[in-house]
XYZ file of C-alpha atoms in Angstrom:
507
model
C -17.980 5.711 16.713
C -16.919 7.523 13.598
C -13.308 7.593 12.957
C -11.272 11.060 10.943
C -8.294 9.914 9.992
C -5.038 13.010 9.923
C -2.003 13.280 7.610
C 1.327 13.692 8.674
C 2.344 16.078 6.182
C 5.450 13.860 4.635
C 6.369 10.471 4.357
C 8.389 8.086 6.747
C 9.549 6.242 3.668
C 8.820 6.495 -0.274
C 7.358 3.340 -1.718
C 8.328 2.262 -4.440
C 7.351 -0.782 -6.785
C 8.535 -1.332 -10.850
C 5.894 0.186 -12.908
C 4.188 -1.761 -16.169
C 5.857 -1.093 -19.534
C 2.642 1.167 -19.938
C 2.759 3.034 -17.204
C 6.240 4.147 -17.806
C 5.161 5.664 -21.281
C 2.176 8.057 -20.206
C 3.119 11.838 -20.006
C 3.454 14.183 -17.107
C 0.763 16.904 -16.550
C 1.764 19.927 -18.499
C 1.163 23.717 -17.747
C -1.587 23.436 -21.123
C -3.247 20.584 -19.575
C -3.789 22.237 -16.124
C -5.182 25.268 -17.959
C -7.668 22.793 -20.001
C -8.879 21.323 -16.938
C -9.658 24.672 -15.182
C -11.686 25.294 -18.511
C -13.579 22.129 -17.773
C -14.075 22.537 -14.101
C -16.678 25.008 -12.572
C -14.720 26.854 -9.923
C -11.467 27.903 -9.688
C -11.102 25.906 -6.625
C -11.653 22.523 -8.284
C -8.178 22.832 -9.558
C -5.004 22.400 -7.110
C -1.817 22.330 -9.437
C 1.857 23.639 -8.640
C 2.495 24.250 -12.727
C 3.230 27.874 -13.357
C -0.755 28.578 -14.492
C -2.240 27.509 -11.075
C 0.586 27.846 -8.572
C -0.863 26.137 -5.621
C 1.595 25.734 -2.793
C 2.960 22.236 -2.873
C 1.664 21.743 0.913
C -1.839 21.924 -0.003
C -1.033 18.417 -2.189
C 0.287 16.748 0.334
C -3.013 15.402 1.849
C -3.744 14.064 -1.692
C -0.349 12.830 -2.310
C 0.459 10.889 0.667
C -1.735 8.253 2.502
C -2.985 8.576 6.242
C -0.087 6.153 7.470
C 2.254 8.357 5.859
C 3.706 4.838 3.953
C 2.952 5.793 -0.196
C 3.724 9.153 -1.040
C 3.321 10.182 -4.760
C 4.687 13.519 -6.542
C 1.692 14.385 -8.020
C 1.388 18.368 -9.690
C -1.924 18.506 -9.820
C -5.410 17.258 -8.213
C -8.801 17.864 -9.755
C -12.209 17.777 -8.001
C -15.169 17.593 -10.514
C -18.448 18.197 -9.283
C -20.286 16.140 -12.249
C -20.475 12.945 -13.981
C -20.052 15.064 -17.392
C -17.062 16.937 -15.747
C -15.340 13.619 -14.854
C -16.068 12.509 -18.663
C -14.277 15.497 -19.663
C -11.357 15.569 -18.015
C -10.892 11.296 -18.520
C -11.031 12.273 -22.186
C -8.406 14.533 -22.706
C -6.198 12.678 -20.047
C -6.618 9.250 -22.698
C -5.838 11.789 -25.736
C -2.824 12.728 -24.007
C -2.137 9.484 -22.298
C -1.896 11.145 -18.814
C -2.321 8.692 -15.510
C -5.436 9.067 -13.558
C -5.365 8.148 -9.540
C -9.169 8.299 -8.602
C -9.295 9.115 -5.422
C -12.416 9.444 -2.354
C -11.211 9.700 1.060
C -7.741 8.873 0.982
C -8.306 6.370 3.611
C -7.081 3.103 2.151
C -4.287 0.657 3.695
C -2.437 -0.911 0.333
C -1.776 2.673 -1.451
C -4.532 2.271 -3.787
C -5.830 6.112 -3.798
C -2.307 7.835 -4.224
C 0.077 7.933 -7.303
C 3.037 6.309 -7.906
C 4.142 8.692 -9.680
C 3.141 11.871 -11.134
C -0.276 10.829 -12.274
C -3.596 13.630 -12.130
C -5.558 12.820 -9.107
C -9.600 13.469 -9.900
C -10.694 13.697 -6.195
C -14.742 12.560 -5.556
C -14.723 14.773 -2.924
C -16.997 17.154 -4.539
C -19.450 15.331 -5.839
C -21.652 14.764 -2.565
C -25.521 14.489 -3.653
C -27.817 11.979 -2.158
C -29.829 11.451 -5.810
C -32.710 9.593 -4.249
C -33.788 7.659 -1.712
C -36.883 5.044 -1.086
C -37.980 4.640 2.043
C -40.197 1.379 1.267
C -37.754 -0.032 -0.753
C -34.812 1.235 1.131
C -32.696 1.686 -2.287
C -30.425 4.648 -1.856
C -28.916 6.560 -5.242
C -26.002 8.770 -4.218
C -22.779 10.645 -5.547
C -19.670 8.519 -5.914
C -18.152 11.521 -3.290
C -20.959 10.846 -0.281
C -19.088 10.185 3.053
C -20.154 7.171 4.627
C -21.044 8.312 7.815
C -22.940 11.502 5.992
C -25.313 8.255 4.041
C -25.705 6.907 7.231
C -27.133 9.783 9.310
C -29.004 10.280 5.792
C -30.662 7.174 5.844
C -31.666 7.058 9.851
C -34.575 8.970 10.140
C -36.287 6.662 7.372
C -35.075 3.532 9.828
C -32.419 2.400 7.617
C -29.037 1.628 7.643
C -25.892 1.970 5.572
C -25.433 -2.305 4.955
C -21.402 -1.586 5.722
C -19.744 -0.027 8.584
C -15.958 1.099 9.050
C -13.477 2.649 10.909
C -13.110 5.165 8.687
C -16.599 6.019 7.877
C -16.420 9.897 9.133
C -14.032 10.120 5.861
C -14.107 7.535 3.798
C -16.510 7.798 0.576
C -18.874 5.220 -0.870
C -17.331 5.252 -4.166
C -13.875 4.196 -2.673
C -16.234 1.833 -0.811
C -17.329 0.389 -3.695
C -14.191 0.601 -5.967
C -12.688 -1.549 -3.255
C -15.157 -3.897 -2.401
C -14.651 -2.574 1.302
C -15.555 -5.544 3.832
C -16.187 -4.063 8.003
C -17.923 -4.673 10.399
C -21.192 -5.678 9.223
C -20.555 -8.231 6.690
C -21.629 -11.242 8.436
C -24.947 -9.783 8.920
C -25.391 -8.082 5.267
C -22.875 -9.591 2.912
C -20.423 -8.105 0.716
C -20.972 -5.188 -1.483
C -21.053 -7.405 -4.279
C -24.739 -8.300 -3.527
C -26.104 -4.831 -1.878
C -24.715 -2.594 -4.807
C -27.545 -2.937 -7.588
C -25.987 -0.246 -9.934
C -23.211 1.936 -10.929
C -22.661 4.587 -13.006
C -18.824 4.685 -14.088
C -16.493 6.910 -16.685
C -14.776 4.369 -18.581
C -11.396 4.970 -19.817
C -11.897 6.212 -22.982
C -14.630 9.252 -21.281
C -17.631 7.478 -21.910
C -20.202 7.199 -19.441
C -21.645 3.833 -18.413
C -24.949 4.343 -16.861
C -25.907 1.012 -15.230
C -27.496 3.001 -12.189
C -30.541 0.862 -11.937
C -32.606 0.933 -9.382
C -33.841 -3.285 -9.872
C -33.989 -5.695 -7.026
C -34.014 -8.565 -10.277
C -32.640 -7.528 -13.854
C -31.298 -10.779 -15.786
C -30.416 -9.530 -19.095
C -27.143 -10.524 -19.648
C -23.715 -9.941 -18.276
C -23.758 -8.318 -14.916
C -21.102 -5.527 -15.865
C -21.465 -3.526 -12.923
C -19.454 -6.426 -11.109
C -16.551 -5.676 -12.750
C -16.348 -2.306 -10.924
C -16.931 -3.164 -7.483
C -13.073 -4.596 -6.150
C -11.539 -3.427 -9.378
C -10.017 -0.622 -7.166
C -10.688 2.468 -9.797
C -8.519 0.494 -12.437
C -11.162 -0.145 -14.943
C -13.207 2.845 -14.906
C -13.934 6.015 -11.876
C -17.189 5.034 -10.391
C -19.475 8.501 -9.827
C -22.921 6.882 -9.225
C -23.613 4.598 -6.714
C -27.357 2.610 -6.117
C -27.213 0.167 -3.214
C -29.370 -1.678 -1.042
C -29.643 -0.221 2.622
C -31.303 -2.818 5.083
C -34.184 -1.850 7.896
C -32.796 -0.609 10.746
C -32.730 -3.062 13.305
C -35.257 -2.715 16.208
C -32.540 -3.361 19.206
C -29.162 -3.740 19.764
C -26.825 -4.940 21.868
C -23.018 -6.159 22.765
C -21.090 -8.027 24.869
C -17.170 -8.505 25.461
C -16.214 -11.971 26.112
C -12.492 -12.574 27.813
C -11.154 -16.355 26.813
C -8.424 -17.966 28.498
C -6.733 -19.144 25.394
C -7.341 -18.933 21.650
C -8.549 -22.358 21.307
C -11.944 -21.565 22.657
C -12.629 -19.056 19.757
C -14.012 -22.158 17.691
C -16.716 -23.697 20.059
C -17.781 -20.148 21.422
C -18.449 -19.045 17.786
C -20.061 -22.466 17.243
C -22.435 -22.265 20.061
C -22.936 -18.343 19.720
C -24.176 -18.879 16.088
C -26.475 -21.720 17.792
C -27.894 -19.667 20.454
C -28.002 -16.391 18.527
C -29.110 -17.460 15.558
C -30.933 -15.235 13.373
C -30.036 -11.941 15.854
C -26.200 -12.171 15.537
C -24.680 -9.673 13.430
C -20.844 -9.393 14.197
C -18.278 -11.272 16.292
C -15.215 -9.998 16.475
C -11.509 -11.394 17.350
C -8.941 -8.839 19.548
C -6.243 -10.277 20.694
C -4.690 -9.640 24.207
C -1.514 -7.731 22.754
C -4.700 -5.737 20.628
C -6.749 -5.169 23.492
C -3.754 -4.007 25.681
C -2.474 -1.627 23.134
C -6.016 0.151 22.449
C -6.221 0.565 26.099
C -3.098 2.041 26.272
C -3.813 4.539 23.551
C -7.257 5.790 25.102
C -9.673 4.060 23.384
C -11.818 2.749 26.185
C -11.177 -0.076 28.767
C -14.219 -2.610 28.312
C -13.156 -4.872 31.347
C -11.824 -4.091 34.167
C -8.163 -5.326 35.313
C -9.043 -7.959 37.515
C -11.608 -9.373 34.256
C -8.800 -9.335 31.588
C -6.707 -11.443 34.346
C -5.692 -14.719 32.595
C -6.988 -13.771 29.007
C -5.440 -14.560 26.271
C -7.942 -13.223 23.440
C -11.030 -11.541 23.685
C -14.145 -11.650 21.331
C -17.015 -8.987 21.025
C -20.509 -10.101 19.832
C -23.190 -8.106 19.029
C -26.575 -8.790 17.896
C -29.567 -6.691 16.101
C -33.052 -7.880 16.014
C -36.333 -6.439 16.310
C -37.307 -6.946 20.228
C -34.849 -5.842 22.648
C -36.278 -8.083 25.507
C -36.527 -10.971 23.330
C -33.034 -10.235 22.223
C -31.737 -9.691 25.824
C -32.816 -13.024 27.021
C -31.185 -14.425 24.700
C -27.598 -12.845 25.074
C -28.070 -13.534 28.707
C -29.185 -17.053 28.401
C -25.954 -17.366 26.466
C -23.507 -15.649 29.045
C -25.148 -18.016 31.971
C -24.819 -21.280 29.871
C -21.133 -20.038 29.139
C -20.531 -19.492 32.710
C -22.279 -22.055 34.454
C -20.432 -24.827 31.544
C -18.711 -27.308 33.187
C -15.764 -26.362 31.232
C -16.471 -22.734 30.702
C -14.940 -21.598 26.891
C -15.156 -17.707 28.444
C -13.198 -16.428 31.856
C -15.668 -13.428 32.382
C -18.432 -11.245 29.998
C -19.614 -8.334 30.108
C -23.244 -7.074 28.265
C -23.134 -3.543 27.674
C -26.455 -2.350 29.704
C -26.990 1.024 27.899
C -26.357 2.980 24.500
C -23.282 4.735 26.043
C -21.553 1.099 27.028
C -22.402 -0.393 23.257
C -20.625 2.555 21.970
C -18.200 2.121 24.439
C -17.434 -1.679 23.532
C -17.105 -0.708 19.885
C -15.267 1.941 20.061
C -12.224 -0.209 21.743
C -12.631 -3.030 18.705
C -12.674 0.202 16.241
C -10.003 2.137 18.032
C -7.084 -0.685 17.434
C -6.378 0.953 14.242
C -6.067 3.845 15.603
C -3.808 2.864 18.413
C -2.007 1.054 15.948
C -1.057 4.450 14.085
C -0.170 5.980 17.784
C 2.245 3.303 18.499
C 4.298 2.907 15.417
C 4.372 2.360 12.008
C 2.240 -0.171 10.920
C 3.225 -2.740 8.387
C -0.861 -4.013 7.425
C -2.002 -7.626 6.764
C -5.100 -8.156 5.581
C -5.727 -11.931 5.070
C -8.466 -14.671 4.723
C -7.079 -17.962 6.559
C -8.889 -20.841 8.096
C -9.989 -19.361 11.841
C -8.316 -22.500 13.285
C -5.029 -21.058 12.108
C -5.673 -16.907 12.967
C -3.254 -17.227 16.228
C -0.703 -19.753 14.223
C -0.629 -16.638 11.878
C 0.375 -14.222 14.172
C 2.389 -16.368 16.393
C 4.762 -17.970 13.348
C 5.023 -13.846 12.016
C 6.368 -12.996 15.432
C 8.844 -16.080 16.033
C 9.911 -15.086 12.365
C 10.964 -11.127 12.971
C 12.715 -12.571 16.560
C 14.476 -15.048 14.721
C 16.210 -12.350 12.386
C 16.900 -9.765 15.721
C 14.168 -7.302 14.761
C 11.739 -7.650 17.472
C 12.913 -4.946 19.687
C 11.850 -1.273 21.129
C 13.760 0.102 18.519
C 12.822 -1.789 15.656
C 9.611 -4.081 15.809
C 7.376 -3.241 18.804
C 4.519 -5.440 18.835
C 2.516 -8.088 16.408
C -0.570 -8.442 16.946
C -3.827 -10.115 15.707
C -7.226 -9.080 15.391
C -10.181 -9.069 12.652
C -13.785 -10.711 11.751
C -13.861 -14.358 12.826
C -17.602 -14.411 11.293
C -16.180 -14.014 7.589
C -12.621 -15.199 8.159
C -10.537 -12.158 8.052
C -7.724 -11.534 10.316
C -5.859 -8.131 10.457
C -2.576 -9.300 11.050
C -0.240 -6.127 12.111
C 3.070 -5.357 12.609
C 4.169 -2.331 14.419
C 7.392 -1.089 14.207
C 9.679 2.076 15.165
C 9.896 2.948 11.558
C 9.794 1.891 7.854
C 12.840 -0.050 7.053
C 14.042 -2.715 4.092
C 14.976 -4.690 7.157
C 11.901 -5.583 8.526
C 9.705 -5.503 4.966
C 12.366 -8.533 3.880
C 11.586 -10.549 6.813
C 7.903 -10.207 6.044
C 7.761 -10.908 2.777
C 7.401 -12.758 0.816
C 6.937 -14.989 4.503
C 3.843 -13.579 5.245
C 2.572 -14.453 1.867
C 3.838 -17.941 1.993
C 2.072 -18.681 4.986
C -1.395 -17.514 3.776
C -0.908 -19.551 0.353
C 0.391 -22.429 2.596
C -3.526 -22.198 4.261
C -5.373 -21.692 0.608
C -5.728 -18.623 1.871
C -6.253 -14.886 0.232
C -3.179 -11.688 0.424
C -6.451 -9.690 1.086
C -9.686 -10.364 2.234
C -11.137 -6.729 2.146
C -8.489 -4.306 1.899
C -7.355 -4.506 -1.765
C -4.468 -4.899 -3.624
C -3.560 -1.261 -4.691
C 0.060 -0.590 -4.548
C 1.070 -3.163 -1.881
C 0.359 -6.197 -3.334
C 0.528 -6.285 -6.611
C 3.766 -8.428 -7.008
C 1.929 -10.912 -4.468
C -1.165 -11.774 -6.235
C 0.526 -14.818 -7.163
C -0.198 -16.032 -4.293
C -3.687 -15.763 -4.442
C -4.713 -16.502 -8.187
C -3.757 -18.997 -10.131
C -1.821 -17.892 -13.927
C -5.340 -18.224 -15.774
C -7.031 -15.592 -13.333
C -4.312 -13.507 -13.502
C -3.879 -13.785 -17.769
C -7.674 -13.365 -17.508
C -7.793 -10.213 -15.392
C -4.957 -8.733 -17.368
C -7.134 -9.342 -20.739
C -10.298 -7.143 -19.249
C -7.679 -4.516 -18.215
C -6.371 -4.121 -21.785
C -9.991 -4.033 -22.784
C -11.223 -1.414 -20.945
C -8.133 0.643 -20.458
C -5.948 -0.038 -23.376
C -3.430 2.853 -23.238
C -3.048 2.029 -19.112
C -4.354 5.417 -17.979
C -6.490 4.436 -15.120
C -4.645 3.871 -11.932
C -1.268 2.977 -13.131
C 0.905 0.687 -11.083
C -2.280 -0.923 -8.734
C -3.988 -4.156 -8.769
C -1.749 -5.454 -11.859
C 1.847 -5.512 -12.881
């Protein structure tokens, strides 16, 4: 089910972080460099500025300047949507002359406040560069415009019986190029991998305007360093990434789901051990909703996959779903597994349910997709995106919860609900906290806990989400002082006057 994500059209609470000495020294968009750009740029309409020259209404920003959650709001002046590579070179140029902050931006759909300034910056918006470039059926490589919506590549791709090798919430807005810049994770990694292995080129604008064409089209190339890898995770820091070749996977023949309720989070483990077992080769996600998860994207409308009497005694549920090439081989399977779960003599599951048509497998993932969006419809959302051991995913959410009651914040009118959910197959567990509002309070008594706890597990501050805004002062916790020295070198590199991004990733 494809997710479009709405702006509220200001911000609960302005966040704020100390900028790098170098981001504190770039310049402010003038008047003369809003009238350059619109020289640069095509149509009139490619150019949204409040300076004097332009004198777009300040409301028409706001989308641009403000994330979805309504949690990083910037005070941008002007946003500029190029509809070419070349443009894109153009404009980076002159904003390095005249040491003016960049904030590339695709669908505005991130979680850490990667895609909106921090201050004042230029946003250059993909959102007009949307050309599929070429496309192989036999090889299934697909070239395509930084700018492409996900879910647009997708219905691209189906009629040649391929697939896009990611899948997201967000993927009726989100764009690949944010996808890649990201290193965006979802729901399909266990089957496909990361982006790291399906992207096989980029082409990127470098800081300086220059273009780096690496858009090859090469299952093997082993001639040297693999610079595209730089790009993918680096979260638009090191270079705007227009031109995107990746890897899109057959289409699988048949597929299927199946909710499983468990009576308590220690059966997670052995299920996912014998479900890999029995699965094998057809298993391509399974999925970990908690009850306080499952409850709350019921409540919100996103679909009730069990009825009451099935839920009953549940402490967690898990979804499954496999893709293979014969459904009836693939059926026998999934129920072979359900009856072996069942009939166990000390059953891991309480109930199951196998979706028996298309409109019951969109049905089952629409409730493990819709959390975020009940999430939003509850509260403000205070986002944990973290790679821990799975033996620890309910310890996680349990010690986060005892922590915010111990300080007198988990209440109706302050902290609502924590709750745990995420992809057991590749370790990631979306640990949220929703709460009546934004408030110093609350962010305290999270961090640097939260943190702590992950680093306590050798764990990661993000396993797919990014860094962006939100975590920069806790990478710490996560890499070691030679990563960090090392990462900080290859910024200075590529991006010596600190135009690109300012204020994300690195402090």
């Amino acid at each position: 089910m494809s997710r479009l994500w709405h702006w509220s059209r200001r911000c609960s609470r302005i966040f704020t972080r100390p900028n790098s000495s170098l981001a504190s020294q770039l310049n402010s968009v003038t008047d003369a460099d809003a009238l350059h750009f619109s020289k640069i740029l095509s149509s009139p309409s490619s150019v949204l500025s409040t300076l004097p020259s332009i004198s777009t209404s300040p409301e028409e920003l706001d989308i641009y300047n403000n994330d979805w959650m309504g949690k990083y709001c910037g005070k941008s002046t002007t946003v500029l949507k190029p509809k070419t590579t070349e443009e894109v070179s153009k404009i980076v140029k002159w904003c390095n002359d005249k040491r003016i902050g960049i904030v590339p931006q695709g669908g505005n759909t991130g979680l850490v406040g990667g895609s909106v300034p921090l201050r004042d910056e230029v946003i250059l918006s993909l959102s007009n560069m949307t050309q599929v470039r070429s496309f192989d059926p036999i090889s299934g490589i697909l070239v395509t415009d930084a700018g492409c919506i996900l879910q647009t590549l997708t219905d691209y791709v189906a009629p040649h019986n391929h697939i896009m090798p990611l899948d997201l919430g967000a993927k009726g807005s989100c764009q690949i190029g944010g996808n890649v810049s990201t290193n965006a994770g979802g729901l399909r990694l266990l089957r496909y991998g990361s982006l790291h292995g399906s992207v096989l080129g980029l082409e990127v604008v470098l800081p300086d305007g220059t273009i780096l064409d690496q858009l090859t089209t090469l299952r093997k190339d082993n001639t040297g360093y693999d610079l595209k890898q730089l790009f993918i995770g680096a979260e638009g820091t090191l270079g705007i990434i227009t031109g995107v070749s990746i890897l899109t996977p057959p289409a699988p023949q048949a597929s299927n789901n199946v909710i499983l309720a468990l009576p308590r989070f220690e059966n997670v483990l052995p299920l996912y051990k014998t479900v890999k077992r029995q699965l094998s080769e057809i298993l391509s996600a399974f999925e970990f909703i908690d009850r306080t998860a499952y409850d709350l994207a019921v409540k919100h409308g996103q679909g009730r996959a069990l009825s009451e009497e099935e839920v009953e005694g549940a402490e967690c549920f898990v979804l499954v779903e496999t893709s293979g090439g014969r459904r009836e081989h693939d059926e026998e399977k999934l129920n072979d597994l359900l009856e072996s779960l069942l009939e166990a003599e000390e059953p891991l599951i309480n109930t199951g349910v196998l979706a028996q048509n298309p409109a019951q497998f969109s049905s089952l993932w629409a409730l493990r997709e819709g959390v975020t969006e009940a999430v939003s419809k509850e509260g403000k959302a205070y986002k944990y995106d973290i790679s821990v051991p799975l033996s620890t995913f309910k310890e996680c959410v349990d010690l986060t919860r005892e922590r915010l009651r111990s300080k007198g914040l988990l209440n109706d009118d302050q902290v609502r609900a924590v709750i745990g959910y995420g992809h057991v197959g590749d370790g990631n567990l979306h640990l949220n906290v929703i709460a009546k509002a934004y408030t110093p309070e609350i962010q305290d008594a999270l961090e640097p806990f939260v943190y702590e706890l992950v680093a306590s597990h050798r764990g990661s501050v993000s396993a797919e989400h990014g860094i962006g805004a939100m975590k920069t002062h806790a990478l710490h916790y996560s890499k070691d002082e030679t990563s960090i020295a090392w990462m900080k070198k290859i910024k200075a590199i590529f991006d010596p006057n600190g135009i690109m991004n300012p204020g994300k990733v690195l402090e």
